[in-house]
XYZ file of C-alpha atoms in Angstrom:
340
model
C 0.000 0.000 0.000
C 1.096 3.524 -0.724
C 1.023 6.005 2.141
C 0.414 9.712 1.654
C 2.697 12.156 3.549
C 0.045 12.674 6.259
C -0.604 8.921 6.633
C 3.142 8.285 6.678
C 3.671 10.785 9.511
C 1.076 8.971 11.635
C 2.580 5.596 10.804
C 6.131 6.689 11.633
C 4.936 7.809 15.063
C 3.526 4.297 15.759
C 4.794 1.757 13.207
C 2.990 -1.605 13.110
C 5.300 -4.553 13.996
C 2.916 -6.999 12.270
C 3.468 -5.596 8.787
C 5.428 -7.611 6.249
C 7.554 -4.760 5.042
C 8.217 -1.078 4.510
C 9.872 0.628 1.544
C 11.378 4.093 2.026
C 12.631 5.831 -1.087
C 13.551 9.340 -2.174
C 16.164 11.533 -3.878
C 17.996 12.521 -0.676
C 19.793 9.532 0.925
C 20.253 11.451 4.192
C 16.525 12.069 4.647
C 15.732 8.450 3.782
C 18.380 7.171 6.207
C 17.158 9.347 9.077
C 13.560 8.223 8.570
C 14.649 4.581 8.385
C 16.646 4.975 11.583
C 13.636 6.510 13.326
C 11.228 3.772 12.206
C 13.504 0.877 13.135
C 14.266 2.385 16.546
C 10.541 2.762 17.242
C 9.746 -0.746 16.002
C 12.445 -2.591 17.915
C 12.950 -0.471 21.008
C 16.215 -0.391 22.964
C 18.783 -3.192 22.868
C 17.899 -4.513 19.390
C 21.504 -4.572 18.189
C 22.779 -6.401 21.285
C 19.908 -8.909 21.138
C 20.514 -9.511 17.419
C 16.938 -8.591 16.511
C 18.204 -6.364 13.676
C 19.870 -7.822 10.586
C 21.532 -5.452 8.125
C 22.101 -6.389 4.498
C 23.426 -4.500 1.486
C 21.390 -4.922 -1.687
C 24.528 -5.665 -3.684
C 25.243 -8.744 -1.547
C 22.081 -10.437 -2.838
C 23.578 -10.859 -6.286
C 25.764 -13.702 -5.071
C 23.188 -15.178 -2.678
C 19.564 -14.129 -3.384
C 18.226 -16.670 -0.855
C 20.028 -14.892 2.011
C 17.215 -12.357 2.331
C 14.494 -14.955 2.819
C 16.724 -16.900 5.224
C 17.175 -13.754 7.348
C 13.415 -13.071 7.336
C 12.622 -16.632 8.478
C 15.428 -16.944 11.032
C 14.490 -17.208 14.728
C 16.564 -15.479 17.356
C 17.341 -16.298 20.982
C 15.698 -13.140 22.332
C 11.956 -12.364 22.298
C 10.579 -9.296 20.616
C 10.031 -7.945 17.107
C 12.741 -8.429 14.493
C 13.708 -6.398 11.418
C 15.767 -7.207 8.357
C 17.078 -3.981 6.863
C 17.980 -4.050 3.151
C 19.969 -0.939 2.222
C 20.259 0.831 -1.139
C 17.974 -1.495 -3.086
C 16.969 -1.032 -6.712
C 14.869 -2.768 -9.336
C 17.684 -5.311 -9.654
C 16.486 -6.835 -6.370
C 12.758 -6.469 -7.195
C 12.180 -10.160 -7.986
C 13.921 -11.264 -4.795
C 11.893 -8.832 -2.690
C 8.615 -9.896 -4.353
C 9.405 -13.526 -3.542
C 10.167 -12.675 0.093
C 6.929 -10.706 0.501
C 4.915 -13.588 -0.981
C 6.502 -16.079 1.450
C 6.204 -13.816 4.502
C 4.204 -15.260 7.417
C 3.190 -13.822 10.806
C 6.130 -14.206 13.165
C 8.710 -13.513 10.456
C 10.968 -10.483 10.676
C 9.677 -7.288 9.105
C 11.518 -6.243 5.942
C 12.596 -2.567 5.817
C 14.032 -1.502 2.464
C 15.626 1.825 1.490
C 16.148 2.993 -2.069
C 16.880 6.109 -4.069
C 14.266 7.827 -6.203
C 11.946 5.267 -7.854
C 9.642 5.937 -10.795
C 5.973 4.807 -10.735
C 6.970 1.982 -13.115
C 9.622 0.650 -10.733
C 9.215 -3.060 -9.987
C 10.440 -2.594 -6.419
C 7.983 0.201 -5.756
C 5.086 -1.744 -7.330
C 5.876 -4.769 -5.139
C 5.260 -2.783 -1.952
C 2.386 -0.666 -3.256
C 0.501 -3.775 -4.461
C 1.051 -5.803 -1.273
C -1.815 -5.732 1.241
C 0.444 -5.989 4.269
C 3.357 -3.763 3.216
C 3.817 -0.023 2.837
C 5.680 2.195 0.363
C 6.545 5.736 1.427
C 8.215 8.454 -0.632
C 10.529 10.694 1.389
C 10.519 14.151 -0.186
C 12.943 17.038 0.230
C 10.311 19.130 2.013
C 11.295 20.469 5.446
C 9.643 18.721 8.400
C 6.148 19.921 9.210
C 4.814 20.903 12.601
C 3.717 17.321 13.425
C 7.175 15.951 12.632
C 8.893 18.680 14.662
C 6.605 18.002 17.620
C 7.327 14.262 17.383
C 11.061 15.007 17.279
C 10.746 17.258 20.326
C 8.790 14.584 22.199
C 11.491 11.985 21.525
C 14.100 14.430 22.796
C 12.054 15.047 25.958
C 11.224 18.683 25.165
C 7.813 20.194 25.867
C 6.223 23.514 26.724
C 7.342 25.424 23.629
C 5.400 28.611 23.036
C 4.328 29.742 19.580
C 7.378 31.950 18.988
C 9.843 29.193 19.906
C 8.005 26.702 17.685
C 8.081 29.245 14.873
C 11.817 29.658 15.371
C 12.314 25.906 15.082
C 10.121 25.747 11.978
C 12.220 28.484 10.360
C 15.379 26.626 11.315
C 14.037 23.413 9.773
C 13.759 25.152 6.396
C 17.361 26.374 6.567
C 19.143 23.223 7.811
C 19.488 19.759 6.372
C 17.694 17.017 8.352
C 20.807 15.778 10.161
C 21.810 19.239 11.372
C 18.254 19.998 12.449
C 18.015 16.788 14.478
C 21.351 17.572 16.152
C 20.050 21.048 16.974
C 16.962 19.577 18.664
C 19.151 17.153 20.650
C 21.463 19.996 21.637
C 18.460 22.050 22.735
C 17.259 19.132 24.883
C 20.655 18.976 26.616
C 20.682 22.757 27.004
C 17.291 22.618 28.781
C 18.108 19.575 30.895
C 16.843 20.232 34.407
C 15.282 23.561 33.360
C 11.478 23.537 33.628
C 11.068 26.969 32.033
C 9.566 27.062 28.513
C 11.948 27.106 25.552
C 12.476 30.609 24.143
C 13.459 31.717 20.615
C 16.779 33.001 21.984
C 17.582 29.524 23.321
C 16.787 28.051 19.910
C 19.193 30.546 18.348
C 21.927 29.666 20.881
C 21.679 25.977 19.955
C 21.502 26.534 16.186
C 24.707 25.720 14.286
C 27.017 28.615 13.645
C 28.470 28.755 10.132
C 30.686 30.908 7.975
C 27.557 31.959 6.104
C 26.092 33.222 9.373
C 29.262 35.254 10.010
C 28.974 36.733 6.514
C 25.353 37.646 7.212
C 26.465 39.371 10.422
C 28.912 41.450 8.424
C 26.221 42.525 5.946
C 23.876 43.475 8.804
C 26.670 45.580 10.336
C 27.147 47.372 7.019
C 23.400 47.954 6.548
C 23.239 49.436 10.058
C 26.161 51.821 9.366
C 28.438 50.295 12.017
C 31.616 51.284 10.195
C 34.020 50.538 13.064
C 33.006 46.875 13.248
C 33.524 46.115 9.556
C 37.314 45.694 9.619
C 37.651 43.161 12.488
C 34.826 40.937 11.224
C 36.132 41.126 7.664
C 39.584 39.985 8.854
C 37.991 37.013 10.626
C 36.061 35.993 7.534
C 39.181 36.342 5.415
C 41.039 34.030 7.818
C 38.219 31.489 7.431
C 38.757 31.466 3.666
C 35.732 33.523 2.614
C 36.380 35.186 -0.754
C 35.535 38.778 -1.692
C 33.240 37.545 -4.474
C 31.252 35.490 -1.925
C 30.855 38.567 0.276
C 29.771 40.672 -2.686
C 27.131 38.098 -3.653
C 25.865 37.953 -0.041
C 25.691 41.753 0.183
C 23.878 42.025 -3.153
C 21.348 39.383 -2.100
C 20.728 41.200 1.196
C 20.252 44.638 -0.356
C 18.013 43.241 -3.088
C 15.832 41.758 -0.361
C 15.699 45.148 1.396
C 14.846 46.833 -1.894
C 12.024 44.356 -2.626
C 10.647 44.783 0.894
C 10.763 48.582 0.671
C 8.970 48.527 -2.686
C 6.226 46.223 -1.392
C 2.797 47.926 -1.388
C 2.168 46.640 2.132
C 5.329 48.225 3.499
C 8.693 46.781 4.616
C 7.246 44.494 7.300
C 4.928 42.721 4.882
C 7.635 42.774 2.218
C 10.099 40.957 4.500
C 7.400 38.401 5.403
C 6.774 37.688 1.714
C 10.431 37.080 0.791
C 11.349 33.650 -0.571
C 13.259 31.851 0.777
C 11.889 33.098 4.117
C 14.099 35.285 6.290
C 15.408 33.709 9.500
C 13.211 34.660 12.447
C 16.023 36.518 14.276
C 16.740 38.721 11.257
C 13.178 39.752 10.393
C 12.779 42.730 12.733
C 16.349 43.763 12.028
C 15.777 43.811 8.257
C 12.495 45.701 8.652
C 14.348 48.447 10.552
C 17.068 48.511 7.908
C 14.573 48.812 5.054
C 12.774 51.656 6.825
C 16.045 53.483 7.503
C 17.505 53.155 3.998
C 14.549 54.017 1.795
C 14.105 53.066 -1.827
C 16.434 55.662 -3.402
C 19.471 54.866 -1.275
C 18.917 51.116 -1.681
C 19.036 51.611 -5.449
C 22.339 53.487 -5.000
C 23.660 50.640 -2.827
C 22.775 48.044 -5.464
C 24.519 50.119 -8.132
C 27.653 50.276 -5.979
C 27.603 46.515 -5.423
C 27.153 45.783 -9.126
C 30.177 47.983 -9.910
C 32.176 46.192 -7.192
C 31.245 42.779 -8.605
C 32.460 43.849 -12.050
C 35.781 45.021 -10.586
C 36.246 41.767 -8.628
C 35.626 39.665 -11.726
C 37.787 41.795 -14.017
C 41.484 41.425 -14.758
C 42.516 44.357 -12.549
C 45.374 43.665 -10.145
C 43.991 45.590 -7.180
C 43.798 43.481 -3.966
C 40.277 42.066 -4.083
C 39.628 42.051 -0.341
C 40.688 45.683 -0.144
C 38.263 46.511 -2.960
C 35.474 44.711 -1.113
C 36.305 46.393 2.201
C 36.242 49.835 0.585
C 32.829 49.100 -0.945
C 31.414 47.919 2.379
C 32.671 51.075 4.115
C 31.128 53.214 1.360
C 27.826 51.391 1.877
C 27.950 52.016 5.608
C 28.618 55.705 5.035
C 25.767 55.838 2.542
C 23.482 54.499 5.272
C 24.448 57.447 7.469
C 23.858 60.023 4.749
């Protein structure tokens, strides 16, 4: 049977140990692997590895011994409890073997969990699970986790009592991070709040969010937009030491000032303009960018974009001027323009 995204979310929260099998497939191996890990952990509970209730197999190994999969499904262990046979990185090459295993599956056998990359509707492997009455096929898309998934993740980490603003901060973070980084952030937040009964705040979410070079570059652009000329040099030196190129900074600055320009030109005003930007602005930067857009105004933002376009042309030209010095001069000119 094929599960829709909403049905899949409910099933992942309480997977059925009496099913014959589950196929997880999608274009992003990381998202598929994380969902598989979550499902197997929920199905088997703690101690599955030590009690040998989980058998791992690579799909490529079945070429030499196709019967090994059915043998693993039928095998009986020494420890009570549900069992899972996990077949990793399967494809249509193993479709016939999987179909045979599903046909021979009986109550009491181990559940078969299969992961695969993107499968077309004509895929034999996908059809085997979608046509089986006691097996499920679930597509794992690249969409960020929804509110239900975030709440389930928080519950597993032992976090509760989030207010609307903190949940909104996490939802924004989920759109900006890959699934592995987002899960680590939730786990870090759980450790940060260990023993603290107070509700989670947006500032605490921000403290636990991963810090990256891109975030440092964004800080520099905010400093420029707010006319903090004295802080430009030290932060620019730090970014240069991290290996950030002048062209990267110019692209980041141009993107930021284009967003301010679009927000300022919005008929609903800068606040609504910032809210409508795609991709969405990080929750901590929204109010800051609204203030910047209001302070700059449309005419000066157009001047800033013209300056950045000229800088980009210089950086990409054959001139021998030190590129970081060119970029620093442009950023200082922007900051002074903000004060004008």
